[in-house]
XYZ file of C-alpha atoms in Angstrom:
569
model
C 28.782 95.230 103.925
C 32.364 94.682 105.146
C 33.514 95.238 108.720
C 36.784 96.827 109.940
C 38.294 95.842 113.291
C 41.535 97.009 114.884
C 43.872 95.592 117.534
C 46.394 98.001 119.095
C 49.416 96.530 120.901
C 51.220 99.203 122.843
C 55.006 99.193 122.690
C 55.106 95.938 120.704
C 57.981 96.118 118.199
C 58.478 93.744 115.274
C 60.737 94.256 112.293
C 59.237 94.937 108.888
C 59.732 91.394 107.613
C 57.686 89.971 110.506
C 54.967 92.562 109.888
C 54.869 91.724 106.188
C 54.612 87.992 106.885
C 51.899 88.485 109.507
C 49.909 90.662 107.113
C 50.147 88.034 104.371
C 49.074 85.299 106.783
C 46.039 87.310 107.873
C 45.013 87.842 104.255
C 44.765 84.060 103.930
C 42.278 83.806 106.809
C 38.641 82.981 105.857
C 36.496 86.003 105.085
C 39.374 88.551 105.252
C 39.228 91.138 102.463
C 42.196 93.299 103.420
C 44.698 93.649 106.260
C 47.235 96.154 107.495
C 49.954 95.328 110.017
C 52.106 98.386 110.710
C 53.707 100.459 113.429
C 51.553 103.470 114.324
C 53.507 106.209 112.549
C 51.731 109.053 110.760
C 52.868 107.769 107.371
C 51.504 104.301 108.102
C 48.210 105.784 109.286
C 47.913 107.602 105.960
C 48.315 104.280 104.136
C 45.691 102.651 106.347
C 43.335 105.541 105.568
C 43.893 105.196 101.826
C 42.908 101.522 102.092
C 39.876 102.114 104.279
C 41.503 100.528 107.339
C 41.977 103.541 109.630
C 39.705 103.377 112.648
C 39.521 105.804 115.568
C 41.612 103.392 117.639
C 44.290 103.245 114.962
C 44.262 107.032 114.596
C 45.052 107.362 118.312
C 47.981 104.883 118.213
C 51.523 106.041 118.993
C 54.506 105.420 116.662
C 55.785 102.680 118.994
C 52.440 100.827 118.939
C 51.673 97.877 116.671
C 48.468 98.407 114.685
C 46.672 95.369 113.258
C 43.682 96.310 111.090
C 41.338 93.797 109.435
C 38.560 94.360 106.910
C 36.440 91.240 106.636
C 33.148 90.162 105.130
C 31.576 89.954 108.596
C 32.327 91.083 112.128
C 32.755 87.439 113.147
C 35.363 86.868 110.436
C 37.283 89.962 111.575
C 37.221 88.765 115.207
C 38.333 85.291 114.154
C 41.278 86.644 112.146
C 42.441 88.864 114.998
C 42.197 85.902 117.361
C 44.756 84.139 115.162
C 47.415 86.861 115.554
C 49.099 85.474 118.656
C 49.258 81.986 117.190
C 50.789 83.301 113.955
C 53.368 85.354 115.856
C 54.287 82.424 118.085
C 54.871 80.257 115.041
C 57.122 82.952 113.639
C 59.056 83.280 116.890
C 59.476 79.511 117.094
C 61.295 79.609 113.746
C 63.948 81.950 115.133
C 64.255 80.625 118.707
C 66.863 78.092 117.559
C 69.190 81.034 116.811
C 70.898 82.597 119.814
C 70.328 86.348 119.468
C 72.150 88.677 121.844
C 70.198 91.723 122.975
C 72.969 94.278 122.392
C 75.747 95.170 119.994
C 78.329 94.654 122.717
C 76.969 91.170 123.348
C 77.052 90.400 119.620
C 80.675 91.531 119.357
C 81.654 89.367 122.284
C 80.222 86.483 120.280
C 81.820 87.626 117.002
C 84.777 89.931 117.825
C 86.119 89.681 114.261
C 83.013 91.386 112.816
C 84.150 94.673 111.254
C 80.691 95.634 109.981
C 77.334 96.406 111.569
C 74.351 96.183 109.195
C 71.512 98.408 110.398
C 67.943 98.246 109.084
C 65.863 99.334 112.067
C 63.255 102.134 111.697
C 64.837 105.476 110.863
C 63.943 107.174 114.134
C 66.108 104.657 116.006
C 68.825 104.021 113.424
C 71.192 106.890 114.276
C 71.446 105.715 117.883
C 72.390 102.193 116.769
C 74.933 103.606 114.289
C 76.484 105.789 116.995
C 76.898 102.726 119.175
C 78.586 100.856 116.311
C 81.026 103.730 115.763
C 81.722 103.876 119.499
C 82.645 100.202 119.271
C 85.015 100.959 116.338
C 82.947 99.261 113.620
C 82.052 100.267 110.063
C 78.344 100.806 109.377
C 76.092 99.777 106.502
C 73.008 101.894 107.201
C 70.099 100.656 105.127
C 67.501 102.538 107.210
C 65.861 105.549 105.635
C 64.027 108.463 107.282
C 67.105 109.258 109.382
C 67.147 113.020 110.151
C 69.661 114.910 108.017
C 71.422 116.415 111.020
C 71.961 112.901 112.386
C 73.492 111.770 109.091
C 75.904 114.702 109.084
C 76.937 114.049 112.688
C 77.422 110.316 112.087
C 79.542 110.829 108.989
C 81.719 113.460 110.612
C 82.286 111.213 113.610
C 83.122 108.269 111.336
C 85.533 110.337 109.205
C 87.374 111.480 112.342
C 87.745 107.853 113.464
C 88.757 106.322 110.137
C 85.446 104.464 109.850
C 82.827 104.284 107.099
C 79.125 105.027 107.371
C 77.482 103.898 104.139
C 74.021 105.446 104.248
C 71.439 106.246 105.527
C 69.242 104.928 102.736
C 72.131 102.850 101.372
C 70.525 100.117 99.339
C 73.555 98.184 98.168
C 77.306 97.731 98.453
C 79.999 95.118 97.838
C 82.902 94.842 100.267
C 85.662 92.300 99.752
C 83.416 90.175 97.548
C 80.422 90.201 99.923
C 77.161 91.802 98.806
C 75.361 94.031 101.308
C 71.724 95.007 100.955
C 70.336 94.392 97.474
C 73.680 93.474 95.938
C 74.341 91.098 93.063
C 76.887 88.309 92.979
C 79.637 89.634 90.712
C 83.153 88.370 90.197
C 86.184 89.925 91.821
C 88.277 92.144 89.605
C 90.272 95.383 89.239
C 87.441 97.962 89.187
C 86.352 99.815 92.319
C 83.054 101.682 92.570
C 81.577 104.560 94.563
C 77.855 105.067 94.055
C 75.200 107.332 95.478
C 72.679 105.425 93.377
C 71.929 101.880 94.589
C 70.381 100.593 91.382
C 73.056 102.471 89.440
C 75.676 100.520 91.358
C 73.857 97.294 90.517
C 73.479 98.129 86.822
C 77.134 99.091 86.382
C 78.602 96.278 88.501
C 76.562 93.564 86.765
C 77.448 95.004 83.348
C 81.133 94.945 84.302
C 80.643 91.288 85.254
C 79.005 90.478 81.901
C 81.891 92.204 80.102
C 84.307 89.783 81.762
C 85.808 92.034 84.407
C 85.015 92.402 88.116
C 84.827 94.495 91.274
C 87.255 95.065 94.157
C 84.843 97.010 96.356
C 81.664 98.914 95.514
C 80.810 101.449 98.199
C 77.315 102.868 98.528
C 77.122 106.298 100.115
C 73.440 106.930 100.760
C 71.142 109.139 98.724
C 72.060 112.459 100.376
C 75.851 112.216 100.504
C 76.423 114.648 97.621
C 74.276 117.360 99.172
C 76.356 120.405 100.064
C 75.418 120.197 103.755
C 76.551 116.561 103.982
C 79.684 117.421 102.031
C 80.306 114.151 100.159
C 82.057 112.740 103.221
C 81.466 109.065 102.435
C 82.193 109.613 98.735
C 85.554 111.212 99.540
C 86.397 108.455 102.034
C 85.521 105.729 99.541
C 87.573 107.349 96.769
C 90.513 107.564 99.144
C 90.188 103.860 100.026
C 90.178 102.863 96.358
C 93.144 105.155 95.687
C 95.180 103.244 98.285
C 93.852 99.798 97.406
C 96.548 98.090 95.302
C 94.009 95.735 93.699
C 91.955 98.628 92.277
C 93.239 99.857 88.919
C 90.202 101.787 87.658
C 87.514 103.621 89.653
C 83.864 104.276 88.792
C 81.884 107.118 90.380
C 78.116 107.049 89.798
C 75.453 109.407 91.122
C 72.849 111.947 90.254
C 74.469 115.385 89.858
C 75.985 116.637 93.131
C 74.953 119.990 94.533
C 76.734 122.599 92.369
C 78.593 123.864 95.434
C 80.541 120.612 95.787
C 80.951 119.390 92.180
C 84.524 120.676 92.016
C 85.334 119.206 95.430
C 84.109 115.761 94.387
C 85.965 115.886 91.064
C 89.159 116.980 92.808
C 88.816 114.039 95.205
C 88.452 111.775 92.159
C 91.576 113.293 90.567
C 93.457 112.816 93.832
C 93.121 109.048 93.488
C 95.760 109.216 90.744
C 93.852 106.414 88.995
C 91.681 106.454 85.851
C 88.164 107.300 87.085
C 84.969 107.024 85.059
C 82.475 109.625 86.277
C 78.755 109.447 85.577
C 76.801 112.198 87.298
C 73.530 111.108 85.682
C 72.092 114.073 83.777
C 75.238 116.189 84.249
C 76.796 117.687 81.119
C 80.581 117.548 81.525
C 82.675 120.261 79.867
C 84.664 117.591 78.010
C 84.791 113.805 77.647
C 88.160 113.523 79.375
C 89.902 115.736 81.904
C 93.257 114.239 82.866
C 92.521 110.993 84.694
C 88.759 111.654 84.680
C 86.626 110.080 81.944
C 82.996 111.152 81.713
C 80.133 108.867 80.670
C 76.452 109.610 80.045
C 74.791 106.223 80.447
C 75.269 103.439 82.962
C 76.144 100.984 80.185
C 78.776 103.352 78.780
C 80.179 103.769 82.304
C 80.766 100.036 82.653
C 82.147 99.638 79.139
C 84.569 102.525 79.517
C 85.822 101.206 82.860
C 86.512 97.779 81.359
C 88.335 99.322 78.384
C 90.477 101.413 80.719
C 91.501 98.304 82.640
C 92.560 96.690 79.400
C 94.507 99.724 78.169
C 95.993 101.082 81.396
C 99.306 99.769 82.720
C 99.908 99.387 86.442
C 98.913 102.597 88.199
C 101.303 104.410 90.531
C 100.243 104.497 94.145
C 99.045 107.891 95.453
C 101.598 109.991 97.346
C 102.513 108.842 100.835
C 101.357 111.372 103.449
C 102.924 109.714 106.487
C 105.330 111.736 108.605
C 103.784 115.148 108.048
C 102.723 117.063 111.144
C 99.088 117.940 111.748
C 99.391 121.554 110.573
C 101.381 120.832 107.419
C 99.307 121.222 104.270
C 100.674 124.050 102.088
C 102.875 124.275 98.985
C 105.325 127.067 98.248
C 106.966 127.534 94.850
C 110.131 129.673 94.735
C 110.824 130.117 91.026
C 113.577 131.995 89.224
C 111.869 131.426 85.844
C 108.678 133.378 85.182
C 107.407 130.949 82.547
C 108.026 127.986 84.845
C 106.104 129.764 87.625
C 103.246 130.420 85.198
C 103.182 126.758 84.151
C 103.109 125.727 87.820
C 100.095 127.961 88.484
C 98.347 126.571 85.436
C 98.904 122.923 86.387
C 97.992 123.432 90.039
C 94.453 124.421 89.055
C 93.784 120.676 88.641
C 94.752 120.026 92.246
C 94.069 123.045 94.428
C 91.139 125.449 94.798
C 93.370 128.521 95.160
C 97.049 129.378 94.683
C 98.334 132.845 95.543
C 101.110 134.585 93.637
C 102.771 137.875 92.800
C 101.828 136.985 89.209
C 98.510 135.121 89.617
C 96.330 133.677 86.867
C 93.315 135.136 88.668
C 93.637 138.656 90.163
C 91.594 137.474 93.135
C 94.641 135.494 94.257
C 97.185 138.300 94.036
C 99.323 138.623 97.167
C 98.773 141.861 99.056
C 102.513 141.934 99.700
C 104.656 139.936 97.233
C 107.215 139.281 99.948
C 104.652 137.637 102.251
C 103.360 134.200 101.271
C 100.043 132.690 102.380
C 98.317 129.317 102.048
C 99.459 127.786 98.720
C 101.803 130.265 97.023
C 103.923 130.277 93.861
C 106.376 133.173 93.548
C 108.111 134.437 90.452
C 111.264 135.766 92.109
C 112.508 137.044 88.785
C 109.627 139.552 88.551
C 110.393 143.281 88.500
C 109.475 143.869 92.145
C 112.203 141.477 93.250
C 114.999 142.614 90.900
C 115.089 146.335 91.679
C 118.686 146.925 92.842
C 119.248 143.166 92.961
C 120.644 140.584 90.550
C 118.242 138.118 88.925
C 117.823 134.889 90.992
C 119.336 132.874 88.128
C 122.573 134.693 88.893
C 122.361 135.391 92.640
C 120.809 132.889 95.077
C 120.661 135.256 98.064
C 116.942 136.078 97.755
C 115.904 132.468 97.260
C 118.029 131.348 100.186
C 116.232 133.837 102.406
C 112.812 132.719 101.160
C 113.789 129.055 101.431
C 114.823 129.432 105.078
C 111.631 131.328 105.928
C 109.223 128.973 104.143
C 110.968 125.898 105.538
C 110.520 127.252 109.057
C 106.766 127.721 108.544
C 105.067 124.810 110.409
C 102.202 124.785 107.882
C 104.434 124.198 104.838
C 104.759 120.640 103.535
C 106.327 121.085 100.067
C 108.676 123.599 98.481
C 109.369 123.687 94.737
C 112.556 125.119 93.230
C 113.716 125.496 89.646
C 117.450 125.632 88.964
C 118.240 127.048 85.540
C 121.742 126.404 84.202
C 123.590 127.733 81.177
C 125.829 130.577 80.123
C 125.362 133.675 82.248
C 123.689 131.792 85.092
C 125.219 131.159 88.511
C 128.377 129.069 88.040
C 127.423 126.523 90.716
C 123.903 127.073 92.102
C 123.875 123.740 93.950
C 126.809 124.894 96.062
C 124.495 127.491 97.636
C 121.113 125.762 97.473
C 121.935 122.124 98.332
C 123.344 122.865 101.835
C 120.331 125.117 102.522
C 117.965 122.322 101.468
C 119.759 119.821 103.686
C 119.651 122.221 106.649
C 115.957 123.035 106.104
C 114.966 119.370 106.047
C 117.088 118.571 109.106
C 115.562 121.428 111.091
C 112.042 120.329 110.143
C 112.804 116.729 111.110
C 114.130 117.861 114.502
C 110.776 119.591 115.053
C 108.809 116.471 114.120
C 107.928 117.630 110.608
C 108.483 116.019 107.214
C 109.510 118.626 104.663
C 109.662 117.747 100.978
C 111.661 119.895 98.546
C 111.237 119.236 94.839
C 113.835 120.452 92.369
C 113.845 120.588 88.589
C 117.229 121.281 86.981
C 116.916 122.941 83.572
C 120.118 122.301 81.649
C 122.425 119.718 80.086
C 125.599 117.921 81.032
C 127.406 120.155 78.516
C 126.456 123.360 80.303
C 129.270 125.063 82.236
C 127.628 123.905 85.516
C 127.120 120.281 84.282
C 123.530 119.249 85.033
C 124.516 115.742 86.233
C 126.904 117.176 88.838
C 124.295 119.686 89.965
C 121.631 117.017 90.344
C 123.985 114.794 92.322
C 124.487 117.574 94.872
C 120.732 118.151 95.229
C 120.032 114.450 95.551
C 122.648 114.101 98.269
C 120.967 116.976 100.147
C 117.675 115.051 100.216
C 115.802 116.930 97.502
C 113.453 115.128 95.112
C 114.589 115.569 91.515
C 112.249 115.688 88.517
C 113.020 115.645 84.793
C 110.502 118.406 84.003
C 108.754 121.229 85.779
C 105.378 119.636 84.989
C 106.447 116.402 86.717
C 107.528 118.307 89.809
C 104.334 120.356 89.951
C 102.044 117.376 89.477
C 103.867 115.486 92.216
C 103.613 118.418 94.600
C 99.992 119.112 93.692
C 98.942 115.509 94.274
C 100.793 115.401 97.585
C 99.265 118.541 99.088
C 95.876 117.561 97.691
C 96.029 114.309 99.643
C 97.329 116.115 102.704
C 94.272 118.360 102.574
C 92.075 115.283 102.283
C 93.721 113.554 105.236
C 93.300 116.694 107.338
C 89.552 116.371 106.655
C 89.277 112.632 107.197
C 91.275 109.996 108.965
C 92.174 107.397 106.318
C 90.277 104.132 106.596
C 92.570 101.166 107.205
C 92.387 99.234 103.919
C 93.734 96.095 105.605
C 90.618 95.934 107.789
C 88.436 95.851 104.687
C 90.447 92.970 103.259
C 89.976 90.719 106.294
C 87.518 87.813 105.886
C 84.092 89.430 106.104
C 82.041 89.006 109.300
C 79.073 91.102 110.373
C 76.549 91.990 113.045
C 72.989 92.381 111.782
C 70.684 94.792 113.602
C 67.302 94.817 111.925
C 65.443 92.804 109.356
C 65.969 89.096 108.943
C 66.489 89.397 105.180
C 69.999 90.755 105.616
C 70.874 88.076 108.171
C 69.764 85.457 105.674
C 71.730 87.050 102.823
C 74.917 86.960 104.925
C 74.340 83.280 105.701
C 73.656 82.550 102.019
C 77.076 84.016 101.171
C 78.810 81.955 103.844
C 79.535 85.031 105.968
C 79.776 84.628 109.765
C 76.983 86.806 111.166
C 75.290 87.453 114.500
C 71.690 88.712 114.521
C 70.912 91.081 117.382
C 67.508 90.704 119.049
C 66.951 94.451 118.859
C 64.078 96.325 120.519
C 63.445 100.084 120.608
C 65.075 101.586 123.702
C 62.689 102.732 126.423
C 59.860 100.977 124.602
C 60.061 103.624 121.882
C 59.194 106.464 124.279
C 60.808 109.542 122.731
C 61.428 111.420 126.009
C 62.989 108.441 127.774
C 65.039 107.600 124.663
C 66.463 111.117 124.688
C 67.428 110.824 128.345
C 69.074 107.429 127.796
C 70.984 108.769 124.780
C 72.357 111.714 126.760
C 73.377 109.412 129.603
C 75.141 107.094 127.164
C 77.084 109.971 125.594
C 78.263 111.167 129.011
C 79.371 107.697 130.074
């Protein structure tokens, strides 16, 4: 009959690799039938019970206690195996004593100040505290740890987004940043395809397939398994898409995950469109309405995702950079369209559906977005100033600019407005020189905004020819001199404006991550299991391994007090 014996070591913390190696060593001891070496959490106790290793002593252990359970052929064999534990641990410690290991993140960063990344793989109940410290020290986080409370994940990601930092995870199994594999990453060549993946193995499958197809990866960002939940809000996904949009080396983007919560599908797809780059989307199991939607290309299998991305690289010329959002004030985010042509206004509303969740109008596509008062704009608004309600007792705006001049002055003075769109329709019967009225007003509006610390963009499309009585070339020259942006078609103007305000909305939600920091030679701080320290060394990456221990010996009450004190400091 076998015998089970347990040794409980209070407050003794070892990382999971050490525990695994100790357990394997004990299984090699004479007469040992089974062994369990775990921290005393409820989940670990359940596993011990399933294997017949849970004794009364183990059942009483606290989560911060080390539990060593032995089942042996005899009581003497169990005692002998347990007597070997200290010797086995000392051997293990001797292997790592040659490495200087600072006891804190601050100490590690003094040793390696160029490290932009902190890799965290400590137990989930401690991981959020370590990640908060990394963010406080202005470092990006690769958070491999799982079992991090959801509310902690949300708080970490919001804090990171406000600081222009990334938190990949919790439960982020893999990523590739600047050619360096994090977690369970593969060695793939560099290339023009960037990835964002909720699925770790999905990232690995697609990235390795891209490699086999002869292409390569710029960055592949993991987000953690819960990022596309509605309550998390896809924060890391949106940040990563924004990075790849601004990364000049990335020509095609891949987005891989299980289907997002329905409440945020549109938000995620709009963020993908906002990159202004061809993006292959594979929400595994999701049935897209069509195979292609503008710059979005939908795939159903991981292999098809990789193949389509590689084909797009081969067939896509250089991609235009996304709109520049610098210079706009904090409150500026809205678009106003002041149209004289009803059909042009309708086309603008139609096209803006690809960029904005809601656009109000006196002639809306959806009655839900009808203005209560057509003379009062709100949020994003497109007005048809040639509609009946504006022409009662007044000339049409193609003939008389008075109404548009009044609206232009009012909308330009609104501190929330970033972009104004105007159409200028030439030809017989129209105003003989519309630029003479509108160009000075545009110049004045932009100058006033600049004096108030705001950047105001005004896009103009001139509908006409050089043979019209007004001469389109002369008209455009006046608008250009006034500082307006000219577009050959209404669709071009609308798409430009839509992309710009879309990115403004994004950058009001997150602070853009500095792409240049990601392109620096990779260096890291490892807090947690030795495996990730070793993988950094194997890739030639400078890395410091923190000699981490649970704060307050793992005592929950004292940890909470220390955390509050740290936040107040």
